[in-house]
Amino acid sequence: MAGRKSRVADDASASAEDRWQAARECLGPRGLLSVIMPAYHLEKVIEANLEQVQALLDGRIPFEIVVVDDGSGDGTAAAIEAARARHPGTIRPVILAENGGKGAALRDGFRASRGSHVLLLDADLDLAPERVVRFFQIMRRDRADIVIGSKRHPESEIDYPLRRRIASRVYFGLVHLLVGLPVTDTQTGMKLFRREALQWSFDRMLVKRYAFDLEMLAIAHGHGYRVSEAPIRMDYGNKVGALTWANVRTVMTDTLAVFYRLRLIRYYQSVEVGAVPSPPPRVSVVIACPAPSAFLGEALAGLAAQTIPPCEVIVLPDAAVEPPPAAGAVPVRVHPTGNLRPAEKRNLGIGLATGEIVAFLDDDAYPAPAWLEQALKYFSRPEVAAVGGPALTPPHDPRRAQIGGRVYANPLV
């Protein structure tokens, strides 16, 4: 134990000239650090915060800053674009049309990133970004795959409200009891990953919001990736936060769901995900519907935004209609079928499809941007003939719809 403390002291006392050496060694000759910063309603500070991170890393290590505006609806996106204009080579915006939660924003940011190492960093910078130097030192020392910031680390400097300290301790006790992670804090918004560890987790995750960090770490640790903790400096400031009873209930529900999937049905361990074949197979999307509608327009917009777009969309209404708007560059074909049941229409769609894979989509369903990309990963396994899964209720739907969605998505149902 004394030797470990000595190494920590040696890392902390490194001179200004060589304190970035651990980062350069971890990255290697061709490595890149991707800093993913999820932002929501930060128009007043995001530009200055991006400049701070840019100045910290510039000239020291290869890096990119992937900043994700999570559907803020204020001036956050414009401020991000202004920062990108000054640093087009390093600042890469990802602008989301709707707020999907921090987890979904991080996933989209990761998809847009290119780095061999990934730093997840809350864009409000209540955590001091210069501590990333120490994160790399600990990653090198412990040969860790993941280094997470911890408010309970003995060297952390914390300005944190008492009620949040209490909530954090209670939640840590629950996580330790249910999941057994060898860490003292899962929720701090500064985490450093080797890319393959984060990719492994993202390929298997289901939580999009409050228990996102817990699920991400539980999946990685369960697969054998090594996790270490690092001290942070936190200045919570005058933020109001979102510690409401409704959020507490959601956190508890999602945490119990992680426990259920991890310990009881061992879902994460059973998921086998391959890589998308190169080149990806051609996919025909078949939509059976009575007639065009506003919902159909949203579905087509979702298909146009796919990370791997389909080769065609086949719409099967009852009667001849005006062609619906195109799905971007994806051709849309309309074939009237008469008054047939949806299953009969889909059978006709299979015969009309020219793609190697046929995907069925309801006209009132909105596909996530990576819907087809995620499905195609499973087709790299020769024993897989079909891929499906539960639909997720959009976060802006009313509470009754949210409850119904949770029921239908539950594995017990």
mmCIF file of C-alpha atoms in Angstrom:
data_model
loop_
_atom_site.group_PDB
_atom_site.id
_atom_site.type_symbol
_atom_site.label_atom_id
_atom_site.label_comp_id
_atom_site.label_asym_id
_atom_site.label_seq_id
_atom_site.Cartn_x
_atom_site.Cartn_y
_atom_site.Cartn_z
ATOM 1 C CA MET A 1 0.000 0.000 0.000
ATOM 2 C CA ALA A 2 2.877 2.348 0.796
ATOM 3 C CA GLY A 3 4.302 1.778 -2.668
ATOM 4 C CA ARG A 4 0.993 2.710 -4.282
ATOM 5 C CA LYS A 5 0.795 5.970 -2.331
ATOM 6 C CA SER A 6 4.349 6.762 -3.387
ATOM 7 C CA ARG A 7 3.490 6.310 -7.058
ATOM 8 C CA VAL A 8 0.441 8.562 -6.655
ATOM 9 C CA ALA A 9 2.624 11.236 -5.101
ATOM 10 C CA ASP A 10 5.149 10.903 -7.911
ATOM 11 C CA ASP A 11 2.397 11.355 -10.505
ATOM 12 C CA ALA A 12 0.933 14.361 -8.737
ATOM 13 C CA SER A 13 4.320 16.097 -8.414
ATOM 14 C CA ALA A 14 5.284 15.755 -12.067
ATOM 15 C CA SER A 15 6.779 18.914 -13.540
ATOM 16 C CA ALA A 16 4.812 21.125 -15.901
ATOM 17 C CA GLU A 17 6.995 19.951 -18.799
ATOM 18 C CA ASP A 18 6.320 16.231 -18.419
ATOM 19 C CA ARG A 19 2.912 16.024 -16.713
ATOM 20 C CA TRP A 20 1.315 15.252 -20.089
ATOM 21 C CA GLN A 21 3.759 12.403 -20.714
ATOM 22 C CA ALA A 22 1.345 9.776 -19.356
ATOM 23 C CA ALA A 23 -1.323 10.979 -21.758
ATOM 24 C CA ARG A 24 1.065 10.764 -24.706
ATOM 25 C CA GLU A 25 2.150 7.265 -23.667
ATOM 26 C CA CYS A 26 -1.445 6.056 -23.303
ATOM 27 C CA LEU A 27 -2.417 7.487 -26.687
ATOM 28 C CA GLY A 28 0.624 6.130 -28.470
ATOM 29 C CA PRO A 29 2.005 7.444 -31.765
ATOM 30 C CA ARG A 30 -1.325 7.384 -33.624
ATOM 31 C CA GLY A 31 -3.829 7.856 -30.811
ATOM 32 C CA LEU A 32 -6.421 10.597 -30.465
ATOM 33 C CA LEU A 33 -8.425 11.836 -27.487
ATOM 34 C CA SER A 34 -12.108 12.489 -28.221
ATOM 35 C CA VAL A 35 -13.675 14.770 -25.621
ATOM 36 C CA ILE A 36 -17.455 14.267 -25.734
ATOM 37 C CA MET A 37 -19.339 17.119 -24.064
ATOM 38 C CA PRO A 38 -23.156 16.836 -23.783
ATOM 39 C CA ALA A 39 -24.764 20.277 -23.477
ATOM 40 C CA TYR A 40 -28.299 21.346 -22.621
ATOM 41 C CA HIS A 41 -29.457 24.970 -22.219
ATOM 42 C CA LEU A 42 -25.913 26.348 -21.920
ATOM 43 C CA GLU A 43 -25.995 29.218 -24.395
ATOM 44 C CA LYS A 44 -24.428 31.660 -21.909
ATOM 45 C CA VAL A 45 -21.387 29.540 -21.039
ATOM 46 C CA ILE A 46 -20.824 26.857 -23.678
ATOM 47 C CA GLU A 47 -18.648 29.005 -25.945
ATOM 48 C CA ALA A 48 -16.280 29.976 -23.125
ATOM 49 C CA ASN A 49 -16.229 26.397 -21.827
ATOM 50 C CA LEU A 50 -15.245 25.038 -25.225
ATOM 51 C CA GLU A 51 -12.472 27.632 -25.438
ATOM 52 C CA GLN A 52 -11.220 26.492 -22.020
ATOM 53 C CA VAL A 53 -10.987 22.837 -23.067
ATOM 54 C CA GLN A 54 -9.452 23.815 -26.419
ATOM 55 C CA ALA A 55 -6.742 25.866 -24.690
ATOM 56 C CA LEU A 56 -6.056 23.066 -22.189
ATOM 57 C CA LEU A 57 -5.343 20.429 -24.850
ATOM 58 C CA ASP A 58 -4.001 22.476 -27.752
ATOM 59 C CA GLY A 59 -0.375 21.630 -28.544
ATOM 60 C CA ARG A 60 -0.136 18.959 -25.863
ATOM 61 C CA ILE A 61 -1.893 15.877 -27.265
ATOM 62 C CA PRO A 62 -3.881 15.059 -30.431
ATOM 63 C CA PHE A 63 -7.550 15.720 -29.671
ATOM 64 C CA GLU A 64 -11.021 16.549 -30.924
ATOM 65 C CA ILE A 65 -13.951 18.042 -29.027
ATOM 66 C CA VAL A 66 -17.314 16.519 -29.960
ATOM 67 C CA VAL A 67 -19.924 18.773 -28.378
ATOM 68 C CA VAL A 68 -23.530 17.566 -28.456
ATOM 69 C CA ASP A 69 -26.429 20.008 -28.174
ATOM 70 C CA ASP A 70 -29.175 17.806 -26.732
ATOM 71 C CA GLY A 71 -32.136 19.627 -28.294
ATOM 72 C CA SER A 72 -31.686 22.734 -26.136
ATOM 73 C CA GLY A 73 -33.986 24.971 -28.159
ATOM 74 C CA ASP A 74 -32.175 28.138 -27.026
ATOM 75 C CA GLY A 75 -28.976 29.682 -28.370
ATOM 76 C CA THR A 76 -26.712 26.774 -27.377
ATOM 77 C CA ALA A 77 -26.385 25.425 -30.923
ATOM 78 C CA ALA A 78 -25.494 28.864 -32.319
ATOM 79 C CA ALA A 79 -22.830 29.345 -29.637
ATOM 80 C CA ILE A 80 -21.350 25.936 -30.463
ATOM 81 C CA GLU A 81 -21.222 26.859 -34.146
ATOM 82 C CA ALA A 82 -19.421 30.099 -33.280
ATOM 83 C CA ALA A 83 -16.772 28.126 -31.383
ATOM 84 C CA ARG A 84 -16.447 25.662 -34.273
ATOM 85 C CA ALA A 85 -15.866 28.552 -36.693
ATOM 86 C CA ARG A 86 -12.814 29.582 -34.668
ATOM 87 C CA HIS A 87 -11.498 26.020 -34.301
ATOM 88 C CA PRO A 88 -12.801 24.037 -37.303
ATOM 89 C CA GLY A 89 -10.078 21.421 -37.018
ATOM 90 C CA THR A 90 -10.865 20.352 -33.450
ATOM 91 C CA ILE A 91 -14.421 21.334 -32.452
ATOM 92 C CA ARG A 92 -17.057 19.072 -34.017
ATOM 93 C CA PRO A 93 -20.717 19.881 -33.244
ATOM 94 C CA VAL A 94 -23.503 17.309 -33.077
ATOM 95 C CA ILE A 95 -26.848 19.123 -33.012
ATOM 96 C CA LEU A 96 -29.875 17.049 -31.968
ATOM 97 C CA ALA A 97 -33.390 18.183 -32.855
ATOM 98 C CA GLU A 98 -34.977 16.851 -29.640
ATOM 99 C CA ASN A 99 -33.881 16.350 -26.050
ATOM 100 C CA GLY A 100 -33.255 12.632 -25.568
ATOM 101 C CA GLY A 101 -31.340 12.695 -22.292
ATOM 102 C CA LYS A 102 -27.662 12.680 -21.427
ATOM 103 C CA GLY A 103 -27.175 9.012 -22.264
ATOM 104 C CA ALA A 104 -28.593 9.355 -25.764
ATOM 105 C CA ALA A 105 -26.499 12.510 -26.324
ATOM 106 C CA LEU A 106 -23.308 10.704 -25.282
ATOM 107 C CA ARG A 107 -24.144 7.806 -27.565
ATOM 108 C CA ASP A 108 -24.598 10.152 -30.545
ATOM 109 C CA GLY A 109 -21.386 11.955 -29.652
ATOM 110 C CA PHE A 110 -19.498 8.673 -29.447
ATOM 111 C CA ARG A 111 -20.828 7.648 -32.848
ATOM 112 C CA ALA A 112 -19.459 10.888 -34.316
ATOM 113 C CA SER A 113 -16.080 10.583 -32.557
ATOM 114 C CA ARG A 114 -12.872 9.034 -33.902
ATOM 115 C CA GLY A 115 -10.559 8.804 -30.897
ATOM 116 C CA SER A 116 -8.679 5.807 -29.541
ATOM 117 C CA HIS A 117 -9.511 7.206 -26.091
ATOM 118 C CA VAL A 118 -12.710 8.978 -25.071
ATOM 119 C CA LEU A 119 -13.247 11.495 -22.277
ATOM 120 C CA LEU A 120 -16.870 12.053 -21.233
ATOM 121 C CA LEU A 121 -17.073 15.543 -19.749
ATOM 122 C CA ASP A 122 -20.159 17.496 -18.713
ATOM 123 C CA ALA A 123 -20.240 20.692 -20.765
ATOM 124 C CA ASP A 124 -21.121 22.956 -17.830
ATOM 125 C CA LEU A 125 -17.552 22.349 -16.541
ATOM 126 C CA ASP A 126 -18.524 22.081 -12.900
ATOM 127 C CA LEU A 127 -15.674 19.531 -12.973
ATOM 128 C CA ALA A 128 -12.203 20.942 -13.634
ATOM 129 C CA PRO A 129 -11.115 19.619 -17.077
ATOM 130 C CA GLU A 130 -7.392 19.972 -16.271
ATOM 131 C CA ARG A 131 -7.741 16.914 -14.032
ATOM 132 C CA VAL A 132 -7.659 14.830 -17.231
ATOM 133 C CA VAL A 133 -3.865 14.827 -16.793
ATOM 134 C CA ARG A 134 -4.286 12.879 -13.563
ATOM 135 C CA PHE A 135 -6.793 10.528 -15.213
ATOM 136 C CA PHE A 136 -4.161 9.529 -17.784
ATOM 137 C CA GLN A 137 -1.543 9.101 -15.054
ATOM 138 C CA ILE A 138 -3.813 6.683 -13.221
ATOM 139 C CA MET A 139 -4.721 4.871 -16.433
ATOM 140 C CA ARG A 140 -1.019 4.292 -17.104
ATOM 141 C CA ARG A 141 -0.190 3.358 -13.508
ATOM 142 C CA ASP A 142 -3.049 0.880 -13.058
ATOM 143 C CA ARG A 143 -3.138 -0.292 -16.677
ATOM 144 C CA ALA A 144 -6.803 0.586 -16.486
ATOM 145 C CA ASP A 145 -9.289 0.550 -19.338
ATOM 146 C CA ILE A 146 -11.566 3.064 -17.619
ATOM 147 C CA VAL A 147 -10.804 5.879 -15.163
ATOM 148 C CA ILE A 148 -13.761 7.608 -13.537
ATOM 149 C CA GLY A 149 -13.887 10.725 -11.422
ATOM 150 C CA SER A 150 -15.056 10.152 -7.856
ATOM 151 C CA LYS A 151 -16.415 12.679 -5.421
ATOM 152 C CA ARG A 152 -15.466 10.265 -2.619
ATOM 153 C CA HIS A 153 -11.802 9.982 -3.617
ATOM 154 C CA PRO A 154 -9.701 11.176 -0.647
ATOM 155 C CA GLU A 155 -7.908 13.755 -2.808
ATOM 156 C CA SER A 156 -11.042 15.223 -4.402
ATOM 157 C CA GLU A 157 -11.880 18.887 -3.828
ATOM 158 C CA ILE A 158 -15.656 19.183 -3.596
ATOM 159 C CA ASP A 159 -18.065 22.100 -3.326
ATOM 160 C CA TYR A 160 -21.309 20.118 -3.232
ATOM 161 C CA PRO A 161 -24.658 20.716 -1.466
ATOM 162 C CA LEU A 162 -25.310 18.605 1.632
ATOM 163 C CA ARG A 163 -28.520 17.054 0.341
ATOM 164 C CA ARG A 164 -26.732 15.892 -2.798
ATOM 165 C CA ARG A 165 -23.894 14.442 -0.706
ATOM 166 C CA ILE A 166 -26.476 12.458 1.245
ATOM 167 C CA ALA A 167 -28.244 11.315 -1.922
ATOM 168 C CA SER A 168 -24.906 10.288 -3.440
ATOM 169 C CA ARG A 169 -23.990 8.176 -0.388
ATOM 170 C CA VAL A 170 -27.386 6.486 -0.313
ATOM 171 C CA TYR A 171 -27.199 5.703 -4.011
ATOM 172 C CA PHE A 172 -23.663 4.355 -3.668
ATOM 173 C CA GLY A 173 -24.865 1.978 -0.946
ATOM 174 C CA LEU A 174 -27.671 0.747 -3.195
ATOM 175 C CA VAL A 175 -25.339 0.275 -6.178
ATOM 176 C CA HIS A 176 -22.786 -1.581 -4.058
ATOM 177 C CA LEU A 177 -25.494 -3.913 -2.742
ATOM 178 C CA LEU A 178 -27.194 -4.644 -6.083
ATOM 179 C CA VAL A 179 -24.410 -4.432 -8.655
ATOM 180 C CA GLY A 180 -21.163 -4.792 -6.714
ATOM 181 C CA LEU A 181 -19.058 -2.367 -8.726
ATOM 182 C CA PRO A 182 -15.589 -1.812 -7.204
ATOM 183 C CA VAL A 183 -16.017 1.979 -7.221
ATOM 184 C CA THR A 184 -17.274 4.609 -4.803
ATOM 185 C CA ASP A 185 -19.068 6.888 -7.284
ATOM 186 C CA THR A 186 -20.718 6.146 -10.628
ATOM 187 C CA GLN A 187 -22.449 9.454 -11.362
ATOM 188 C CA THR A 188 -19.629 12.012 -11.635
ATOM 189 C CA GLY A 189 -19.635 13.482 -15.136
ATOM 190 C CA MET A 190 -15.963 12.966 -16.011
ATOM 191 C CA LYS A 191 -14.833 9.547 -17.243
ATOM 192 C CA LEU A 192 -11.935 8.387 -19.429
ATOM 193 C CA PHE A 193 -12.262 5.232 -21.566
ATOM 194 C CA ARG A 194 -10.244 3.210 -23.969
ATOM 195 C CA ARG A 195 -12.485 3.199 -27.002
ATOM 196 C CA GLU A 196 -13.058 -0.557 -27.121
ATOM 197 C CA ALA A 197 -14.363 -0.581 -23.529
ATOM 198 C CA LEU A 198 -16.908 2.136 -24.245
ATOM 199 C CA GLN A 199 -17.907 0.496 -27.522
ATOM 200 C CA TRP A 200 -18.552 -2.794 -25.700
ATOM 201 C CA SER A 201 -20.914 -1.041 -23.281
ATOM 202 C CA PHE A 202 -22.738 1.088 -25.853
ATOM 203 C CA ASP A 203 -23.500 -1.970 -27.984
ATOM 204 C CA ARG A 204 -25.450 -3.486 -25.078
ATOM 205 C CA MET A 205 -26.990 -0.543 -23.219
ATOM 206 C CA LEU A 206 -30.704 0.134 -22.842
ATOM 207 C CA VAL A 207 -30.893 3.004 -20.310
ATOM 208 C CA LYS A 208 -30.979 6.480 -21.866
ATOM 209 C CA ARG A 209 -31.185 8.795 -18.858
ATOM 210 C CA TYR A 210 -30.506 8.717 -15.127
ATOM 211 C CA ALA A 211 -28.947 5.273 -14.584
ATOM 212 C CA PHE A 212 -26.929 5.557 -17.777
ATOM 213 C CA ASP A 213 -23.557 5.796 -15.989
ATOM 214 C CA LEU A 214 -24.287 2.796 -13.791
ATOM 215 C CA GLU A 215 -25.316 0.579 -16.706
ATOM 216 C CA MET A 216 -22.313 1.646 -18.766
ATOM 217 C CA LEU A 217 -19.838 0.785 -16.001
ATOM 218 C CA ALA A 218 -21.629 -2.420 -14.958
ATOM 219 C CA ILE A 219 -21.476 -3.798 -18.506
ATOM 220 C CA ALA A 220 -17.790 -2.935 -18.960
ATOM 221 C CA HIS A 221 -16.746 -4.274 -15.554
ATOM 222 C CA GLY A 222 -18.790 -7.434 -16.088
ATOM 223 C CA HIS A 223 -16.793 -8.130 -19.247
ATOM 224 C CA GLY A 224 -13.480 -7.762 -17.431
ATOM 225 C CA TYR A 225 -12.465 -4.202 -18.272
ATOM 226 C CA ARG A 226 -10.433 -2.694 -15.421
ATOM 227 C CA VAL A 227 -11.895 0.385 -13.696
ATOM 228 C CA SER A 228 -9.920 2.854 -11.542
ATOM 229 C CA GLU A 229 -10.934 6.061 -9.793
ATOM 230 C CA ALA A 230 -9.369 9.519 -9.938
ATOM 231 C CA PRO A 231 -9.753 12.645 -7.801
ATOM 232 C CA ILE A 232 -11.761 15.557 -9.162
ATOM 233 C CA ARG A 233 -12.287 19.202 -8.381
ATOM 234 C CA MET A 234 -15.966 20.110 -8.404
ATOM 235 C CA ASP A 235 -17.533 23.543 -8.135
ATOM 236 C CA TYR A 236 -21.276 22.980 -8.089
ATOM 237 C CA GLY A 237 -21.920 26.707 -7.962
ATOM 238 C CA ASN A 238 -25.501 27.984 -7.790
ATOM 239 C CA LYS A 239 -27.078 25.281 -9.912
ATOM 240 C CA VAL A 240 -30.565 24.228 -8.870
ATOM 241 C CA GLY A 241 -30.186 20.676 -10.165
ATOM 242 C CA ALA A 242 -32.891 18.113 -10.768
ATOM 243 C CA LEU A 243 -33.123 16.145 -7.502
ATOM 244 C CA THR A 244 -36.910 15.718 -7.513
ATOM 245 C CA TRP A 245 -39.024 12.819 -6.293
ATOM 246 C CA ALA A 246 -40.009 12.051 -9.883
ATOM 247 C CA ASN A 247 -36.336 11.790 -10.862
ATOM 248 C CA VAL A 248 -35.558 9.696 -7.781
ATOM 249 C CA ARG A 249 -38.310 7.248 -8.766
ATOM 250 C CA THR A 250 -36.921 7.048 -12.301
ATOM 251 C CA VAL A 251 -33.387 6.462 -11.015
ATOM 252 C CA MET A 252 -34.615 3.696 -8.722
ATOM 253 C CA THR A 253 -36.618 2.042 -11.509
ATOM 254 C CA ASP A 254 -33.694 2.146 -13.945
ATOM 255 C CA THR A 255 -31.227 0.947 -11.291
ATOM 256 C CA LEU A 256 -33.400 -2.049 -10.438
ATOM 257 C CA ALA A 257 -33.712 -2.755 -14.171
ATOM 258 C CA VAL A 258 -29.906 -2.822 -14.474
ATOM 259 C CA PHE A 259 -29.743 -5.225 -11.519
ATOM 260 C CA TYR A 260 -32.434 -7.422 -13.123
ATOM 261 C CA ARG A 261 -30.615 -7.574 -16.462
ATOM 262 C CA LEU A 262 -27.149 -7.987 -14.934
ATOM 263 C CA ARG A 263 -27.740 -10.425 -12.075
ATOM 264 C CA LEU A 264 -31.030 -12.213 -12.690
ATOM 265 C CA ILE A 265 -31.394 -12.830 -16.426
ATOM 266 C CA ARG A 266 -27.731 -12.088 -17.299
ATOM 267 C CA TYR A 267 -28.863 -10.196 -20.366
ATOM 268 C CA TYR A 268 -25.661 -8.230 -20.957
ATOM 269 C CA GLN A 269 -23.502 -11.346 -20.907
ATOM 270 C CA SER A 270 -25.757 -13.036 -23.476
ATOM 271 C CA VAL A 271 -25.706 -10.260 -26.087
ATOM 272 C CA GLU A 272 -23.345 -11.013 -28.945
ATOM 273 C CA VAL A 273 -22.767 -8.091 -31.257
ATOM 274 C CA GLY A 274 -20.643 -8.259 -34.375
ATOM 275 C CA ALA A 275 -19.452 -5.547 -36.728
ATOM 276 C CA VAL A 276 -21.468 -4.197 -39.618
ATOM 277 C CA PRO A 277 -20.388 -6.098 -42.749
ATOM 278 C CA SER A 278 -18.301 -4.065 -45.189
ATOM 279 C CA PRO A 279 -19.849 -3.067 -47.461
ATOM 280 C CA PRO A 280 -23.163 -3.168 -45.562
ATOM 281 C CA PRO A 281 -25.953 -5.210 -47.158
ATOM 282 C CA ARG A 282 -28.692 -3.362 -49.035
ATOM 283 C CA VAL A 283 -31.814 -2.926 -46.908
ATOM 284 C CA SER A 284 -35.372 -2.426 -48.202
ATOM 285 C CA VAL A 285 -37.768 -0.862 -45.687
ATOM 286 C CA VAL A 286 -41.416 -1.907 -46.055
ATOM 287 C CA ILE A 287 -44.143 0.279 -44.512
ATOM 288 C CA ALA A 288 -47.708 -1.073 -44.481
ATOM 289 C CA CYS A 289 -50.320 1.625 -43.816
ATOM 290 C CA PRO A 290 -53.962 2.499 -44.647
ATOM 291 C CA ALA A 291 -53.042 5.919 -46.105
ATOM 292 C CA PRO A 292 -50.333 8.593 -45.860
ATOM 293 C CA SER A 293 -50.349 10.639 -42.652
ATOM 294 C CA ALA A 294 -48.271 13.071 -40.646
ATOM 295 C CA PHE A 295 -46.854 10.067 -38.791
ATOM 296 C CA LEU A 296 -45.665 8.584 -42.078
ATOM 297 C CA GLY A 297 -43.817 11.812 -42.824
ATOM 298 C CA GLU A 298 -41.991 11.533 -39.502
ATOM 299 C CA ALA A 299 -41.096 7.906 -40.207
ATOM 300 C CA LEU A 300 -39.646 8.846 -43.596
ATOM 301 C CA ALA A 301 -37.663 11.672 -41.997
ATOM 302 C CA GLY A 302 -36.254 9.145 -39.534
ATOM 303 C CA LEU A 303 -35.222 6.856 -42.384
ATOM 304 C CA ALA A 304 -33.521 9.764 -44.147
ATOM 305 C CA ALA A 305 -31.437 10.346 -40.987
ATOM 306 C CA GLN A 306 -30.181 6.753 -40.669
ATOM 307 C CA THR A 307 -26.449 6.334 -40.121
ATOM 308 C CA ILE A 308 -26.652 3.527 -42.705
ATOM 309 C CA PRO A 309 -29.557 4.489 -44.994
ATOM 310 C CA PRO A 310 -31.766 1.905 -46.712
ATOM 311 C CA CYS A 311 -31.543 1.382 -50.459
ATOM 312 C CA GLU A 312 -35.307 1.970 -50.849
ATOM 313 C CA VAL A 313 -38.552 2.512 -48.941
ATOM 314 C CA ILE A 314 -41.688 0.694 -50.100
ATOM 315 C CA VAL A 315 -44.963 2.234 -48.878
ATOM 316 C CA LEU A 316 -48.078 0.050 -49.168
ATOM 317 C CA PRO A 317 -51.321 2.076 -48.734
ATOM 318 C CA ASP A 318 -54.822 0.806 -49.463
ATOM 319 C CA ALA A 319 -55.468 3.098 -52.445
ATOM 320 C CA ALA A 320 -53.468 5.061 -54.993
ATOM 321 C CA VAL A 321 -52.212 8.306 -53.469
ATOM 322 C CA GLU A 322 -49.798 11.098 -54.180
ATOM 323 C CA PRO A 323 -46.258 9.915 -53.468
ATOM 324 C CA PRO A 324 -45.181 10.847 -49.928
ATOM 325 C CA PRO A 325 -42.155 13.101 -49.471
ATOM 326 C CA ALA A 326 -38.856 11.411 -50.240
ATOM 327 C CA ALA A 327 -36.707 10.085 -47.417
ATOM 328 C CA GLY A 328 -33.762 12.318 -48.285
ATOM 329 C CA ALA A 329 -31.729 10.653 -51.007
ATOM 330 C CA VAL A 330 -33.496 7.319 -50.412
ATOM 331 C CA PRO A 331 -36.055 6.494 -53.144
ATOM 332 C CA VAL A 332 -39.640 5.955 -51.961
ATOM 333 C CA ARG A 333 -41.902 3.623 -53.968
ATOM 334 C CA VAL A 334 -45.691 3.561 -53.457
ATOM 335 C CA HIS A 335 -47.689 0.419 -54.301
ATOM 336 C CA PRO A 336 -51.469 0.448 -53.597
ATOM 337 C CA THR A 337 -52.637 -2.921 -52.301
ATOM 338 C CA GLY A 338 -56.339 -2.595 -51.687
ATOM 339 C CA ASN A 339 -57.901 -3.268 -48.294
ATOM 340 C CA LEU A 340 -55.494 -5.932 -47.004
ATOM 341 C CA ARG A 341 -54.318 -6.756 -43.516
ATOM 342 C CA PRO A 342 -50.850 -5.488 -42.502
ATOM 343 C CA ALA A 343 -49.339 -9.003 -42.599
ATOM 344 C CA GLU A 344 -50.596 -9.526 -46.159
ATOM 345 C CA LYS A 345 -49.165 -6.172 -47.196
ATOM 346 C CA ARG A 346 -45.788 -7.060 -45.736
ATOM 347 C CA ASN A 347 -45.763 -10.316 -47.685
ATOM 348 C CA LEU A 348 -46.330 -8.285 -50.855
ATOM 349 C CA GLY A 349 -43.548 -5.917 -49.782
ATOM 350 C CA ILE A 350 -41.104 -8.803 -49.490
ATOM 351 C CA GLY A 351 -41.822 -9.714 -53.103
ATOM 352 C CA LEU A 352 -41.286 -6.126 -54.248
ATOM 353 C CA ALA A 353 -38.081 -5.560 -52.259
ATOM 354 C CA THR A 354 -34.725 -5.511 -54.046
ATOM 355 C CA GLY A 355 -32.545 -5.406 -50.933
ATOM 356 C CA GLU A 356 -30.741 -8.348 -49.370
ATOM 357 C CA ILE A 357 -32.482 -7.606 -46.056
ATOM 358 C CA VAL A 358 -36.088 -6.490 -45.546
ATOM 359 C CA ALA A 359 -36.946 -4.257 -42.580
ATOM 360 C CA PHE A 360 -40.548 -3.701 -41.456
ATOM 361 C CA LEU A 361 -41.532 -0.331 -40.003
ATOM 362 C CA ASP A 362 -44.978 0.844 -38.910
ATOM 363 C CA ASP A 363 -46.034 4.182 -40.330
ATOM 364 C CA ASP A 364 -46.455 5.634 -36.817
ATOM 365 C CA ALA A 365 -42.996 4.506 -35.627
ATOM 366 C CA TYR A 366 -40.002 6.844 -35.584
ATOM 367 C CA PRO A 367 -36.700 4.978 -36.085
ATOM 368 C CA ALA A 368 -33.691 6.030 -34.025
ATOM 369 C CA PRO A 369 -30.761 7.185 -36.220
ATOM 370 C CA ALA A 370 -28.798 3.971 -35.649
ATOM 371 C CA TRP A 371 -31.786 1.618 -36.026
ATOM 372 C CA LEU A 372 -30.513 -0.123 -39.161
ATOM 373 C CA GLU A 373 -26.836 0.101 -38.176
ATOM 374 C CA GLN A 374 -27.479 -1.673 -34.870
ATOM 375 C CA ALA A 375 -29.567 -4.369 -36.548
ATOM 376 C CA LEU A 376 -26.981 -5.027 -39.268
ATOM 377 C CA LYS A 377 -24.326 -5.853 -36.665
ATOM 378 C CA TYR A 378 -26.238 -9.004 -35.760
ATOM 379 C CA PHE A 379 -26.407 -10.191 -39.379
ATOM 380 C CA SER A 380 -22.630 -10.654 -39.354
ATOM 381 C CA ARG A 381 -23.408 -13.917 -37.499
ATOM 382 C CA PRO A 382 -24.504 -16.618 -39.974
ATOM 383 C CA GLU A 383 -26.991 -18.188 -37.538
ATOM 384 C CA VAL A 384 -29.017 -14.945 -37.273
ATOM 385 C CA ALA A 385 -31.981 -14.760 -39.653
ATOM 386 C CA ALA A 386 -34.058 -12.000 -38.017
ATOM 387 C CA VAL A 387 -33.515 -9.157 -35.543
ATOM 388 C CA GLY A 388 -36.169 -7.455 -33.425
ATOM 389 C CA GLY A 389 -36.696 -5.747 -30.105
ATOM 390 C CA PRO A 390 -39.121 -3.709 -28.006
ATOM 391 C CA ALA A 391 -40.209 -0.283 -29.147
ATOM 392 C CA LEU A 392 -39.218 2.604 -26.871
ATOM 393 C CA THR A 393 -41.709 5.312 -25.984
ATOM 394 C CA PRO A 394 -40.474 8.797 -26.987
ATOM 395 C CA PRO A 395 -39.507 10.889 -23.944
ATOM 396 C CA HIS A 396 -41.932 13.691 -24.883
ATOM 397 C CA ASP A 397 -44.986 11.397 -24.918
ATOM 398 C CA PRO A 398 -47.563 11.867 -22.105
ATOM 399 C CA ARG A 399 -47.184 10.006 -18.822
ATOM 400 C CA ARG A 400 -49.863 7.428 -19.660
ATOM 401 C CA ALA A 401 -48.032 6.507 -22.867
ATOM 402 C CA GLN A 402 -44.751 6.289 -20.944
ATOM 403 C CA ILE A 403 -46.267 3.837 -18.458
ATOM 404 C CA GLY A 404 -47.720 1.755 -21.289
ATOM 405 C CA GLY A 405 -44.350 1.718 -23.044
ATOM 406 C CA ARG A 406 -42.588 0.480 -19.911
ATOM 407 C CA VAL A 407 -45.102 -2.344 -19.575
ATOM 408 C CA TYR A 408 -44.740 -3.514 -23.173
ATOM 409 C CA ALA A 409 -40.929 -3.234 -23.108
ATOM 410 C CA ASN A 410 -40.599 -5.216 -19.877
ATOM 411 C CA PRO A 411 -39.104 -8.704 -20.464
ATOM 412 C CA LEU A 412 -41.716 -10.161 -18.088
ATOM 413 C CA VAL A 413 -44.402 -9.069 -20.553
#
